[in-house]
Amino acid sequence: MAVPKKKMSKSRRNSRKSNWKKKVLKKVLFALSLGKSFEANTNVNFSFGDKLPQ
């Protein structure tokens, strides 16, 4: 199992957490806007990829 060898400082921990949260926030906002556009039946430039869900 992977175990950290030394204690991580609070500033480094907080910095990494904030970077992770920024990435997640970007994905969440994209998903919400996409969902709203589907709900409103507006045209969206979005593709599902090769296979469509059935």
C-alpha atoms as an extended CHARMM CRD file, in Angstrom:
* protein
*
        54  EXT
         1         1  MET       CA              0.0000000000        0.0000000000        0.0000000000  PROA      1               0.0000000000
         2         2  ALA       CA              1.2170000000        3.5030000000       -0.7800000000  PROA      2               0.0000000000
         3         3  VAL       CA              2.0500000000        5.3950000000        2.3820000000  PROA      3               0.0000000000
         4         4  PRO       CA              3.4920000000        8.9160000000        2.5490000000  PROA      4               0.0000000000
         5         5  LYS       CA              7.0340000000        8.9010000000        3.9030000000  PROA      5               0.0000000000
         6         6  LYS       CA              6.9130000000       12.3220000000        5.5340000000  PROA      6               0.0000000000
         7         7  LYS       CA              4.2280000000       14.5850000000        6.8880000000  PROA      7               0.0000000000
         8         8  MET       CA              2.8860000000       17.0170000000        4.3100000000  PROA      8               0.0000000000
         9         9  SER       CA              2.7840000000       20.6400000000        5.4080000000  PROA      9               0.0000000000
        10        10  LYS       CA             -0.5780000000       22.3570000000        5.8100000000  PROA      10              0.0000000000
        11        11  SER       CA              0.1730000000       24.8820000000        3.0870000000  PROA      11              0.0000000000
        12        12  ARG       CA              1.0860000000       22.1810000000        0.5650000000  PROA      12              0.0000000000
        13        13  ARG       CA             -1.9790000000       20.1390000000        1.5340000000  PROA      13              0.0000000000
        14        14  ASN       CA             -4.2750000000       23.1550000000        1.1990000000  PROA      14              0.0000000000
        15        15  SER       CA             -2.7040000000       24.1170000000       -2.1120000000  PROA      15              0.0000000000
        16        16  ARG       CA             -3.2570000000       20.6520000000       -3.5790000000  PROA      16              0.0000000000
        17        17  LYS       CA             -6.8030000000       20.4980000000       -2.2710000000  PROA      17              0.0000000000
        18        18  SER       CA             -7.6280000000       23.8870000000       -3.7870000000  PROA      18              0.0000000000
        19        19  ASN       CA             -6.2300000000       22.8050000000       -7.1660000000  PROA      19              0.0000000000
        20        20  TRP       CA             -8.3410000000       19.6570000000       -7.0390000000  PROA      20              0.0000000000
        21        21  LYS       CA            -11.4410000000       21.6370000000       -6.0620000000  PROA      21              0.0000000000
        22        22  LYS       CA            -10.9170000000       24.0800000000       -8.9570000000  PROA      22              0.0000000000
        23        23  LYS       CA            -10.7790000000       21.1780000000      -11.4160000000  PROA      23              0.0000000000
        24        24  VAL       CA            -13.9260000000       19.6500000000       -9.9480000000  PROA      24              0.0000000000
        25        25  LEU       CA            -15.7650000000       22.9740000000       -9.9840000000  PROA      25              0.0000000000
        26        26  LYS       CA            -15.0140000000       23.4080000000      -13.6880000000  PROA      26              0.0000000000
        27        27  LYS       CA            -16.4480000000       19.9480000000      -14.4700000000  PROA      27              0.0000000000
        28        28  VAL       CA            -19.5090000000       20.5630000000      -12.2870000000  PROA      28              0.0000000000
        29        29  LEU       CA            -20.3100000000       23.8810000000      -13.9530000000  PROA      29              0.0000000000
        30        30  PHE       CA            -19.9800000000       22.2850000000      -17.3970000000  PROA      30              0.0000000000
        31        31  ALA       CA            -22.2930000000       19.4220000000      -16.4080000000  PROA      31              0.0000000000
        32        32  LEU       CA            -24.8790000000       21.8000000000      -14.9570000000  PROA      32              0.0000000000
        33        33  SER       CA            -24.9220000000       24.0380000000      -18.0140000000  PROA      33              0.0000000000
        34        34  LEU       CA            -25.1870000000       21.0020000000      -20.2890000000  PROA      34              0.0000000000
        35        35  GLY       CA            -28.0710000000       19.6210000000      -18.2380000000  PROA      35              0.0000000000
        36        36  LYS       CA            -29.8780000000       22.9600000000      -18.2960000000  PROA      36              0.0000000000
        37        37  SER       CA            -29.5350000000       23.1930000000      -22.0650000000  PROA      37              0.0000000000
        38        38  PHE       CA            -30.9050000000       19.6450000000      -22.5020000000  PROA      38              0.0000000000
        39        39  GLU       CA            -33.7960000000       20.5030000000      -20.2080000000  PROA      39              0.0000000000
        40        40  ALA       CA            -34.5740000000       23.6550000000      -22.2080000000  PROA      40              0.0000000000
        41        41  ASN       CA            -34.3220000000       21.6870000000      -25.5050000000  PROA      41              0.0000000000
        42        42  THR       CA            -31.8620000000       24.1370000000      -27.0130000000  PROA      42              0.0000000000
        43        43  ASN       CA            -29.3240000000       23.1330000000      -29.6300000000  PROA      43              0.0000000000
        44        44  VAL       CA            -26.0760000000       22.0270000000      -28.0600000000  PROA      44              0.0000000000
        45        45  ASN       CA            -22.7810000000       21.2750000000      -29.7570000000  PROA      45              0.0000000000
        46        46  PHE       CA            -22.1810000000       18.0570000000      -27.8980000000  PROA      46              0.0000000000
        47        47  SER       CA            -21.4060000000       14.5290000000      -29.0470000000  PROA      47              0.0000000000
        48        48  PHE       CA            -21.7170000000       11.3300000000      -27.0370000000  PROA      48              0.0000000000
        49        49  GLY       CA            -18.7690000000        9.7070000000      -28.7530000000  PROA      49              0.0000000000
        50        50  ASP       CA            -18.7930000000        6.5730000000      -30.8760000000  PROA      50              0.0000000000
        51        51  LYS       CA            -21.5280000000        4.6330000000      -29.1000000000  PROA      51              0.0000000000
        52        52  LEU       CA            -24.8290000000        6.1130000000      -28.0090000000  PROA      52              0.0000000000
        53        53  PRO       CA            -26.2840000000        4.8690000000      -24.7100000000  PROA      53              0.0000000000
        54        54  GLN       CA            -29.3280000000        2.6550000000      -25.2320000000  PROA      54              0.0000000000
